[in-house]
Structure formats: structure tokens, C-alpha cells
PDB file of N, CA and C in Angstrom:
ATOM      1  N   MET A   1      75.750 -31.611  -6.834  1.00 62.00           N
ATOM      2  CA  MET A   1      74.866 -32.345  -5.963  1.00 62.00           C
ATOM      3  C   MET A   1      74.559 -31.554  -4.703  1.00 62.00           C
ATOM      4  N   PHE A   2      75.522 -30.800  -4.199  1.00 64.00           N
ATOM      5  CA  PHE A   2      75.321 -30.026  -2.987  1.00 64.00           C
ATOM      6  C   PHE A   2      75.526 -28.545  -3.308  1.00 64.00           C
ATOM      7  N   PRO A   3      74.489 -27.846  -3.700  1.00 70.00           N
ATOM      8  CA  PRO A   3      74.652 -26.455  -4.111  1.00 70.00           C
ATOM      9  C   PRO A   3      75.032 -25.528  -2.951  1.00 70.00           C
ATOM     10  N   SER A   4      74.625 -25.864  -1.737  1.00 73.00           N
ATOM     11  CA  SER A   4      74.993 -25.019  -0.598  1.00 73.00           C
ATOM     12  C   SER A   4      75.047 -25.858   0.668  1.00 73.00           C
ATOM     13  N   TRP A   5      75.722 -25.327   1.637  1.00 71.00           N
ATOM     14  CA  TRP A   5      75.845 -25.993   2.931  1.00 71.00           C
ATOM     15  C   TRP A   5      75.090 -25.170   3.947  1.00 71.00           C
ATOM     16  N   GLU A   6      74.163 -25.808   4.649  1.00 77.00           N
ATOM     17  CA  GLU A   6      73.384 -25.107   5.651  1.00 77.00           C
ATOM     18  C   GLU A   6      73.866 -25.513   7.035  1.00 77.00           C
ATOM     19  N   HIS A   7      74.196 -24.522   7.839  1.00 76.00           N
ATOM     20  CA  HIS A   7      74.639 -24.768   9.213  1.00 76.00           C
ATOM     21  C   HIS A   7      73.407 -24.842  10.114  1.00 76.00           C
ATOM     22  N   THR A   8      73.283 -25.945  10.832  1.00 81.00           N
ATOM     23  CA  THR A   8      72.179 -26.142  11.754  1.00 81.00           C
ATOM     24  C   THR A   8      72.762 -26.367  13.143  1.00 81.00           C
ATOM     25  N   GLU A   9      72.286 -25.602  14.131  1.00 84.00           N
ATOM     26  CA  GLU A   9      72.854 -25.670  15.482  1.00 84.00           C
ATOM     27  C   GLU A   9      72.688 -27.048  16.122  1.00 84.00           C
ATOM     28  N   ASP A  10      71.533 -27.670  15.972  1.00 84.00           N
ATOM     29  CA  ASP A  10      71.338 -28.973  16.612  1.00 84.00           C
ATOM     30  C   ASP A  10      72.263 -30.039  16.025  1.00 84.00           C
ATOM     31  N   VAL A  11      72.494 -29.985  14.732  1.00 80.00           N
ATOM     32  CA  VAL A  11      73.423 -30.924  14.105  1.00 80.00           C
ATOM     33  C   VAL A  11      74.858 -30.620  14.547  1.00 80.00           C
ATOM     34  N   ALA A  12      75.184 -29.348  14.696  1.00 79.00           N
ATOM     35  CA  ALA A  12      76.525 -28.961  15.145  1.00 79.00           C
ATOM     36  C   ALA A  12      76.785 -29.471  16.553  1.00 79.00           C
ATOM     37  N   GLU A  13      75.783 -29.403  17.438  1.00 83.00           N
ATOM     38  CA  GLU A  13      75.955 -29.890  18.806  1.00 83.00           C
ATOM     39  C   GLU A  13      76.179 -31.397  18.831  1.00 83.00           C
ATOM     40  N   ILE A  14      75.420 -32.121  18.027  1.00 80.00           N
ATOM     41  CA  ILE A  14      75.583 -33.582  17.960  1.00 80.00           C
ATOM     42  C   ILE A  14      76.964 -33.927  17.430  1.00 80.00           C
ATOM     43  N   THR A  15      77.417 -33.218  16.440  1.00 78.00           N
ATOM     44  CA  THR A  15      78.740 -33.458  15.864  1.00 78.00           C
ATOM     45  C   THR A  15      79.832 -33.199  16.896  1.00 78.00           C
ATOM     46  N   GLU A  16      79.686 -32.140  17.675  1.00 78.00           N
ATOM     47  CA  GLU A  16      80.672 -31.841  18.712  1.00 78.00           C
ATOM     48  C   GLU A  16      80.697 -32.932  19.773  1.00 78.00           C
ATOM     49  N   MET A  17      79.527 -33.433  20.166  1.00 76.00           N
ATOM     50  CA  MET A  17      79.485 -34.506  21.170  1.00 76.00           C
ATOM     51  C   MET A  17      80.135 -35.770  20.617  1.00 76.00           C
ATOM     52  N   ASP A  18      79.864 -36.103  19.359  1.00 73.00           N
ATOM     53  CA  ASP A  18      80.480 -37.276  18.741  1.00 73.00           C
ATOM     54  C   ASP A  18      81.991 -37.137  18.664  1.00 73.00           C
ATOM     55  N   THR A  19      82.452 -35.935  18.385  1.00 71.00           N
ATOM     56  CA  THR A  19      83.886 -35.678  18.304  1.00 71.00           C
ATOM     57  C   THR A  19      84.540 -35.875  19.658  1.00 71.00           C
ATOM     58  N   GLU A  20      83.897 -35.403  20.729  1.00 67.00           N
ATOM     59  CA  GLU A  20      84.446 -35.569  22.076  1.00 67.00           C
ATOM     60  C   GLU A  20      84.552 -37.046  22.432  1.00 67.00           C
ATOM     61  N   VAL A  21      83.542 -37.819  22.096  1.00 62.00           N
ATOM     62  CA  VAL A  21      83.559 -39.248  22.399  1.00 62.00           C
ATOM     63  C   VAL A  21      84.638 -39.954  21.588  1.00 62.00           C
ATOM     64  N   SER A  22      84.769 -39.618  20.328  1.00 63.00           N
ATOM     65  CA  SER A  22      85.747 -40.303  19.490  1.00 63.00           C
ATOM     66  C   SER A  22      87.183 -39.895  19.809  1.00 63.00           C
ATOM     67  N   ASN A  23      87.376 -38.758  20.471  1.00 67.00           N
ATOM     68  CA  ASN A  23      88.719 -38.314  20.834  1.00 67.00           C
ATOM     69  C   ASN A  23      89.228 -38.974  22.106  1.00 67.00           C
ATOM     70  N   GLN A  24      88.381 -39.714  22.809  1.00 71.00           N
ATOM     71  CA  GLN A  24      88.821 -40.400  24.009  1.00 71.00           C
ATOM     72  C   GLN A  24      89.656 -41.614  23.617  1.00 71.00           C
ATOM     73  N   ILE A  25      90.702 -41.839  24.374  1.00 74.00           N
ATOM     74  CA  ILE A  25      91.596 -42.963  24.093  1.00 74.00           C
ATOM     75  C   ILE A  25      91.064 -44.205  24.789  1.00 74.00           C
ATOM     76  N   THR A  26      90.929 -45.272  24.033  1.00 75.00           N
ATOM     77  CA  THR A  26      90.484 -46.552  24.570  1.00 75.00           C
ATOM     78  C   THR A  26      91.607 -47.556  24.359  1.00 75.00           C
ATOM     79  N   LEU A  27      92.062 -48.132  25.450  1.00 81.00           N
ATOM     80  CA  LEU A  27      93.135 -49.108  25.361  1.00 81.00           C
ATOM     81  C   LEU A  27      92.589 -50.467  24.939  1.00 81.00           C
ATOM     82  N   VAL A  28      93.338 -51.165  24.140  1.00 84.00           N
ATOM     83  CA  VAL A  28      92.945 -52.484  23.669  1.00 84.00           C
ATOM     84  C   VAL A  28      92.777 -53.436  24.846  1.00 84.00           C
ATOM     85  N   GLU A  29      93.648 -53.311  25.847  1.00 87.00           N
ATOM     86  CA  GLU A  29      93.552 -54.188  27.014  1.00 87.00           C
ATOM     87  C   GLU A  29      92.225 -53.999  27.731  1.00 87.00           C
ATOM     88  N   ASP A  30      91.745 -52.754  27.816  1.00 82.00           N
ATOM     89  CA  ASP A  30      90.475 -52.477  28.483  1.00 82.00           C
ATOM     90  C   ASP A  30      89.307 -53.106  27.722  1.00 82.00           C
ATOM     91  N   VAL A  31      89.327 -52.987  26.410  1.00 79.00           N
ATOM     92  CA  VAL A  31      88.258 -53.562  25.597  1.00 79.00           C
ATOM     93  C   VAL A  31      88.278 -55.077  25.707  1.00 79.00           C
ATOM     94  N   LEU A  32      89.445 -55.680  25.622  1.00 84.00           N
ATOM     95  CA  LEU A  32      89.543 -57.138  25.735  1.00 84.00           C
ATOM     96  C   LEU A  32      89.103 -57.625  27.106  1.00 84.00           C
ATOM     97  N   ALA A  33      89.455 -56.888  28.155  1.00 80.00           N
ATOM     98  CA  ALA A  33      89.044 -57.273  29.503  1.00 80.00           C
ATOM     99  C   ALA A  33      87.519 -57.273  29.621  1.00 80.00           C
ATOM    100  N   LYS A  34      86.876 -56.277  29.020  1.00 77.00           N
ATOM    101  CA  LYS A  34      85.414 -56.217  29.062  1.00 77.00           C
ATOM    102  C   LYS A  34      84.794 -57.364  28.280  1.00 77.00           C
ATOM    103  N   LEU A  35      85.328 -57.644  27.100  1.00 78.00           N
ATOM    104  CA  LEU A  35      84.755 -58.673  26.247  1.00 78.00           C
ATOM    105  C   LEU A  35      85.072 -60.093  26.711  1.00 78.00           C
ATOM    106  N   CYS A  36      86.151 -60.271  27.465  1.00 82.00           N
ATOM    107  CA  CYS A  36      86.535 -61.600  27.928  1.00 82.00           C
ATOM    108  C   CYS A  36      85.967 -61.936  29.300  1.00 82.00           C
ATOM    109  N   LYS A  37      85.298 -60.983  29.914  1.00 85.00           N
ATOM    110  CA  LYS A  37      84.726 -61.216  31.240  1.00 85.00           C
ATOM    111  C   LYS A  37      83.619 -62.255  31.117  1.00 85.00           C
ATOM    112  N   THR A  38      83.650 -63.249  31.994  1.00 89.00           N
ATOM    113  CA  THR A  38      82.673 -64.331  31.897  1.00 89.00           C
ATOM    114  C   THR A  38      81.734 -64.410  33.093  1.00 89.00           C
ATOM    115  N   ILE A  39      82.036 -63.724  34.176  1.00 93.00           N
ATOM    116  CA  ILE A  39      81.207 -63.763  35.379  1.00 93.00           C
ATOM    117  C   ILE A  39      80.765 -62.339  35.717  1.00 93.00           C
ATOM    118  N   TYR A  40      79.471 -62.184  35.958  1.00 92.00           N
ATOM    119  CA  TYR A  40      78.904 -60.890  36.328  1.00 92.00           C
ATOM    120  C   TYR A  40      78.022 -61.065  37.560  1.00 92.00           C
ATOM    121  N   PRO A  41      77.934 -60.051  38.401  1.00 93.00           N
ATOM    122  CA  PRO A  41      76.998 -60.112  39.522  1.00 93.00           C
ATOM    123  C   PRO A  41      75.562 -60.108  38.996  1.00 93.00           C
ATOM    124  N   LEU A  42      74.668 -60.670  39.776  1.00 93.00           N
ATOM    125  CA  LEU A  42      73.259 -60.749  39.386  1.00 93.00           C
ATOM    126  C   LEU A  42      72.684 -59.369  39.088  1.00 93.00           C
ATOM    127  N   ALA A  43      73.051 -58.380  39.882  1.00 92.00           N
ATOM    128  CA  ALA A  43      72.529 -57.020  39.691  1.00 92.00           C
ATOM    129  C   ALA A  43      72.905 -56.462  38.321  1.00 92.00           C
ATOM    130  N   ASP A  44      74.110 -56.748  37.849  1.00 91.00           N
ATOM    131  CA  ASP A  44      74.550 -56.263  36.535  1.00 91.00           C
ATOM    132  C   ASP A  44      73.739 -56.900  35.404  1.00 91.00           C
ATOM    133  N   LEU A  45      73.344 -58.148  35.586  1.00 91.00           N
ATOM    134  CA  LEU A  45      72.594 -58.846  34.541  1.00 91.00           C
ATOM    135  C   LEU A  45      71.112 -58.488  34.552  1.00 91.00           C
ATOM    136  N   LEU A  46      70.626 -57.988  35.677  1.00 91.00           N
ATOM    137  CA  LEU A  46      69.234 -57.563  35.745  1.00 91.00           C
ATOM    138  C   LEU A  46      69.058 -56.126  35.276  1.00 91.00           C
ATOM    139  N   ALA A  47      70.155 -55.358  35.256  1.00 91.00           N
ATOM    140  CA  ALA A  47      70.101 -53.956  34.835  1.00 91.00           C
ATOM    141  C   ALA A  47      70.142 -53.865  33.312  1.00 91.00           C
ATOM    142  N   ARG A  48      69.599 -52.800  32.795  1.00 90.00           N
ATOM    143  CA  ARG A  48      69.662 -52.533  31.361  1.00 90.00           C
ATOM    144  C   ARG A  48      70.296 -51.187  31.138  1.00 90.00           C
ATOM    145  N   PRO A  49      71.119 -51.028  30.163  1.00 91.00           N
ATOM    146  CA  PRO A  49      71.568 -52.007  29.172  1.00 91.00           C
ATOM    147  C   PRO A  49      72.513 -53.028  29.798  1.00 91.00           C
ATOM    148  N   LEU A  50      72.576 -54.175  29.171  1.00 90.00           N
ATOM    149  CA  LEU A  50      73.460 -55.239  29.639  1.00 90.00           C
ATOM    150  C   LEU A  50      74.914 -54.864  29.384  1.00 90.00           C
ATOM    151  N   PRO A  51      75.834 -55.444  30.150  1.00 87.00           N
ATOM    152  CA  PRO A  51      77.255 -55.210  29.875  1.00 87.00           C
ATOM    153  C   PRO A  51      77.610 -55.669  28.460  1.00 87.00           C
ATOM    154  N   GLU A  52      78.625 -55.041  27.889  1.00 82.00           N
ATOM    155  CA  GLU A  52      79.056 -55.387  26.539  1.00 82.00           C
ATOM    156  C   GLU A  52      79.500 -56.839  26.466  1.00 82.00           C
ATOM    157  N   GLY A  53      79.125 -57.519  25.406  1.00 82.00           N
ATOM    158  CA  GLY A  53      79.555 -58.885  25.190  1.00 82.00           C
ATOM    159  C   GLY A  53      78.671 -59.931  25.836  1.00 82.00           C
ATOM    160  N   VAL A  54      77.630 -59.524  26.583  1.00 88.00           N
ATOM    161  CA  VAL A  54      76.747 -60.476  27.254  1.00 88.00           C
ATOM    162  C   VAL A  54      75.628 -60.876  26.298  1.00 88.00           C
ATOM    163  N   HIS A  55      75.428 -62.175  26.143  1.00 91.00           N
ATOM    164  CA  HIS A  55      74.361 -62.687  25.283  1.00 91.00           C
ATOM    165  C   HIS A  55      73.040 -62.541  26.038  1.00 91.00           C
ATOM    166  N   PRO A  56      72.099 -61.752  25.534  1.00 92.00           N
ATOM    167  CA  PRO A  56      70.880 -61.450  26.287  1.00 92.00           C
ATOM    168  C   PRO A  56      69.945 -62.641  26.517  1.00 92.00           C
ATOM    169  N   LEU A  57      70.078 -63.692  25.741  1.00 92.00           N
ATOM    170  CA  LEU A  57      69.207 -64.853  25.922  1.00 92.00           C
ATOM    171  C   LEU A  57      69.827 -65.934  26.804  1.00 92.00           C
ATOM    172  N   LYS A  58      71.087 -65.738  27.208  1.00 92.00           N
ATOM    173  CA  LYS A  58      71.777 -66.736  28.028  1.00 92.00           C
ATOM    174  C   LYS A  58      72.405 -66.092  29.259  1.00 92.00           C
ATOM    175  N   LEU A  59      71.633 -65.284  29.959  1.00 93.00           N
ATOM    176  CA  LEU A  59      72.168 -64.571  31.120  1.00 93.00           C
ATOM    177  C   LEU A  59      72.634 -65.516  32.221  1.00 93.00           C
ATOM    178  N   GLU A  60      72.017 -66.678  32.316  1.00 94.00           N
ATOM    179  CA  GLU A  60      72.342 -67.609  33.401  1.00 94.00           C
ATOM    180  C   GLU A  60      73.784 -68.112  33.326  1.00 94.00           C
ATOM    181  N   ILE A  61      74.400 -68.127  32.152  1.00 94.00           N
ATOM    182  CA  ILE A  61      75.766 -68.652  32.048  1.00 94.00           C
ATOM    183  C   ILE A  61      76.801 -67.694  32.631  1.00 94.00           C
ATOM    184  N   TYR A  62      76.420 -66.450  32.880  1.00 93.00           N
ATOM    185  CA  TYR A  62      77.345 -65.456  33.409  1.00 93.00           C
ATOM    186  C   TYR A  62      77.283 -65.330  34.930  1.00 93.00           C
ATOM    187  N   LEU A  63      76.412 -66.093  35.570  1.00 94.00           N
ATOM    188  CA  LEU A  63      76.249 -66.021  37.020  1.00 94.00           C
ATOM    189  C   LEU A  63      77.219 -66.940  37.746  1.00 94.00           C
ATOM    190  N   THR A  64      77.612 -66.535  38.950  1.00 93.00           N
ATOM    191  CA  THR A  64      78.361 -67.442  39.812  1.00 93.00           C
ATOM    192  C   THR A  64      77.404 -68.534  40.267  1.00 93.00           C
ATOM    193  N   ASP A  65      77.937 -69.626  40.791  1.00 93.00           N
ATOM    194  CA  ASP A  65      77.075 -70.710  41.262  1.00 93.00           C
ATOM    195  C   ASP A  65      76.126 -70.229  42.362  1.00 93.00           C
ATOM    196  N   GLU A  66      76.630 -69.375  43.258  1.00 94.00           N
ATOM    197  CA  GLU A  66      75.795 -68.869  44.346  1.00 94.00           C
ATOM    198  C   GLU A  66      74.666 -67.985  43.811  1.00 94.00           C
ATOM    199  N   ASP A  67      74.998 -67.068  42.903  1.00 94.00           N
ATOM    200  CA  ASP A  67      73.978 -66.200  42.314  1.00 94.00           C
ATOM    201  C   ASP A  67      72.986 -67.005  41.484  1.00 94.00           C
ATOM    202  N   PHE A  68      73.475 -68.039  40.807  1.00 94.00           N
ATOM    203  CA  PHE A  68      72.609 -68.899  40.006  1.00 94.00           C
ATOM    204  C   PHE A  68      71.552 -69.551  40.885  1.00 94.00           C
ATOM    205  N   GLU A  69      71.995 -70.141  42.001  1.00 94.00           N
ATOM    206  CA  GLU A  69      71.063 -70.801  42.907  1.00 94.00           C
ATOM    207  C   GLU A  69      70.107 -69.798  43.545  1.00 94.00           C
ATOM    208  N   PHE A  70      70.608 -68.618  43.877  1.00 94.00           N
ATOM    209  CA  PHE A  70      69.760 -67.589  44.465  1.00 94.00           C
ATOM    210  C   PHE A  70      68.700 -67.124  43.470  1.00 94.00           C
ATOM    211  N   ALA A  71      69.096 -66.904  42.229  1.00 93.00           N
ATOM    212  CA  ALA A  71      68.192 -66.354  41.221  1.00 93.00           C
ATOM    213  C   ALA A  71      67.175 -67.371  40.722  1.00 93.00           C
ATOM    214  N   LEU A  72      67.599 -68.618  40.536  1.00 94.00           N
ATOM    215  CA  LEU A  72      66.718 -69.614  39.924  1.00 94.00           C
ATOM    216  C   LEU A  72      66.217 -70.686  40.893  1.00 94.00           C
ATOM    217  N   ASP A  73      66.644 -70.634  42.136  1.00 94.00           N
ATOM    218  CA  ASP A  73      66.204 -71.583  43.175  1.00 94.00           C
ATOM    219  C   ASP A  73      66.513 -73.033  42.832  1.00 94.00           C
ATOM    220  N   MET A  74      67.603 -73.258  42.115  1.00 94.00           N
ATOM    221  CA  MET A  74      68.056 -74.620  41.818  1.00 94.00           C
ATOM    222  C   MET A  74      69.518 -74.568  41.388  1.00 94.00           C
ATOM    223  N   THR A  75      70.154 -75.728  41.387  1.00 94.00           N
ATOM    224  CA  THR A  75      71.548 -75.794  40.967  1.00 94.00           C
ATOM    225  C   THR A  75      71.628 -75.803  39.447  1.00 94.00           C
ATOM    226  N   ARG A  76      72.835 -75.594  38.942  1.00 94.00           N
ATOM    227  CA  ARG A  76      73.033 -75.637  37.483  1.00 94.00           C
ATOM    228  C   ARG A  76      72.699 -77.025  36.922  1.00 94.00           C
ATOM    229  N   ASP A  77      73.078 -78.073  37.650  1.00 95.00           N
ATOM    230  CA  ASP A  77      72.798 -79.429  37.170  1.00 95.00           C
ATOM    231  C   ASP A  77      71.298 -79.675  37.057  1.00 95.00           C
ATOM    232  N   GLU A  78      70.549 -79.231  38.070  1.00 95.00           N
ATOM    233  CA  GLU A  78      69.092 -79.381  38.019  1.00 95.00           C
ATOM    234  C   GLU A  78      68.515 -78.592  36.851  1.00 95.00           C
ATOM    235  N   TYR A  79      69.022 -77.382  36.670  1.00 95.00           N
ATOM    236  CA  TYR A  79      68.554 -76.520  35.583  1.00 95.00           C
ATOM    237  C   TYR A  79      68.852 -77.158  34.228  1.00 95.00           C
ATOM    238  N   ASN A  80      70.043 -77.711  34.067  1.00 95.00           N
ATOM    239  CA  ASN A  80      70.443 -78.301  32.784  1.00 95.00           C
ATOM    240  C   ASN A  80      69.651 -79.558  32.432  1.00 95.00           C
ATOM    241  N   THR A  81      69.057 -80.214  33.422  1.00 96.00           N
ATOM    242  CA  THR A  81      68.252 -81.399  33.126  1.00 96.00           C
ATOM    243  C   THR A  81      66.839 -81.031  32.658  1.00 96.00           C
ATOM    244  N   LEU A  82      66.431 -79.783  32.854  1.00 95.00           N
ATOM    245  CA  LEU A  82      65.103 -79.352  32.412  1.00 95.00           C
ATOM    246  C   LEU A  82      65.053 -79.244  30.896  1.00 95.00           C
ATOM    247  N   PRO A  83      63.882 -79.472  30.304  1.00 96.00           N
ATOM    248  CA  PRO A  83      63.738 -79.237  28.858  1.00 96.00           C
ATOM    249  C   PRO A  83      63.906 -77.742  28.557  1.00 96.00           C
ATOM    250  N   ALA A  84      64.253 -77.425  27.347  1.00 94.00           N
ATOM    251  CA  ALA A  84      64.543 -76.033  26.964  1.00 94.00           C
ATOM    252  C   ALA A  84      63.364 -75.107  27.237  1.00 94.00           C
ATOM    253  N   TRP A  85      62.147 -75.561  26.988  1.00 95.00           N
ATOM    254  CA  TRP A  85      60.992 -74.691  27.180  1.00 95.00           C
ATOM    255  C   TRP A  85      60.782 -74.373  28.657  1.00 95.00           C
ATOM    256  N   LYS A  86      61.096 -75.343  29.545  1.00 95.00           N
ATOM    257  CA  LYS A  86      60.980 -75.080  30.981  1.00 95.00           C
ATOM    258  C   LYS A  86      62.073 -74.121  31.439  1.00 95.00           C
ATOM    259  N   GLN A  87      63.263 -74.236  30.868  1.00 94.00           N
ATOM    260  CA  GLN A  87      64.335 -73.306  31.202  1.00 94.00           C
ATOM    261  C   GLN A  87      63.926 -71.889  30.834  1.00 94.00           C
ATOM    262  N   VAL A  88      63.368 -71.710  29.645  1.00 94.00           N
ATOM    263  CA  VAL A  88      62.940 -70.388  29.186  1.00 94.00           C
ATOM    264  C   VAL A  88      61.849 -69.831  30.096  1.00 94.00           C
ATOM    265  N   ASN A  89      60.867 -70.655  30.441  1.00 95.00           N
ATOM    266  CA  ASN A  89      59.783 -70.201  31.317  1.00 95.00           C
ATOM    267  C   ASN A  89      60.299 -69.826  32.699  1.00 95.00           C
ATOM    268  N   LEU A  90      61.256 -70.588  33.211  1.00 94.00           N
ATOM    269  CA  LEU A  90      61.844 -70.293  34.513  1.00 94.00           C
ATOM    270  C   LEU A  90      62.610 -68.973  34.475  1.00 94.00           C
ATOM    271  N   LYS A  91      63.401 -68.778  33.424  1.00 93.00           N
ATOM    272  CA  LYS A  91      64.146 -67.515  33.292  1.00 93.00           C
ATOM    273  C   LYS A  91      63.198 -66.334  33.179  1.00 93.00           C
ATOM    274  N   LYS A  92      62.106 -66.491  32.446  1.00 92.00           N
ATOM    275  CA  LYS A  92      61.120 -65.409  32.323  1.00 92.00           C
ATOM    276  C   LYS A  92      60.500 -65.099  33.680  1.00 92.00           C
ATOM    277  N   ALA A  93      60.148 -66.130  34.421  1.00 93.00           N
ATOM    278  CA  ALA A  93      59.531 -65.931  35.737  1.00 93.00           C
ATOM    279  C   ALA A  93      60.468 -65.237  36.710  1.00 93.00           C
ATOM    280  N   LYS A  94      61.757 -65.505  36.591  1.00 90.00           N
ATOM    281  CA  LYS A  94      62.736 -64.936  37.510  1.00 90.00           C
ATOM    282  C   LYS A  94      63.363 -63.641  37.013  1.00 90.00           C
ATOM    283  N   GLY A  95      62.964 -63.183  35.817  1.00 88.00           N
ATOM    284  CA  GLY A  95      63.481 -61.916  35.290  1.00 88.00           C
ATOM    285  C   GLY A  95      64.830 -61.998  34.624  1.00 88.00           C
ATOM    286  N   LEU A  96      65.251 -63.172  34.220  1.00 87.00           N
ATOM    287  CA  LEU A  96      66.546 -63.359  33.563  1.00 87.00           C
ATOM    288  C   LEU A  96      66.392 -63.567  32.063  1.00 87.00           C
ATOM    289  N   PHE A  97      65.411 -62.925  31.465  1.00 80.00           N
ATOM    290  CA  PHE A  97      65.174 -63.125  30.043  1.00 80.00           C
ATOM    291  C   PHE A  97      64.937 -61.802  29.383  1.00 80.00           C
TER     292      PHE A  97
END
């Protein structure tokens, strides 16, 4: 199936970079801490890419109460009483979608 192996420099460079990344030690505690984090600053949620584990369609649930009110100009209770389509439109207008 493979009569010969061709060495390509660009593929070799990518392989070396992948090897360097995979050789880094990642502690389980660090990964769990990232995935279990439930509160993020507004700036982190407006930046892309989003932090790991953040649901991109529900950014408002990761905000503190103060950031929530600042970003959406209403309290969580007021927001939760809105119909779903109004919530989506509000998030789009405020850049949280």
C-alpha cells in the first residue's frame, strides 16, 4: 500500500510542533479547575475564542450579578421573565451571542 515514504519539510515542522505540545504535562486538577469554573469576567466572555467549557449560546449564565446588570441593563429576574426570543434579541444587541 505504501511503496515509498516521502519526507516533506512542512509536514515535518507540523509534526514537531504537535510533538512539543503533546509532551507538555497537564495536571488533572488544572483541567478540572478550568472545566468546573462557573463565573467569568465580562471581558473573557466577549473575547474569542471562548474559555474552555463555556456554552456559547448561554454566555449570560457565566456572568456575576454585577456584570450581568452592566452588560444587559437589567437584573437576572427581569431577564428571566422575558420570552426566549426577546432574550436572544437582547443578547445579540449587547454582543453576548
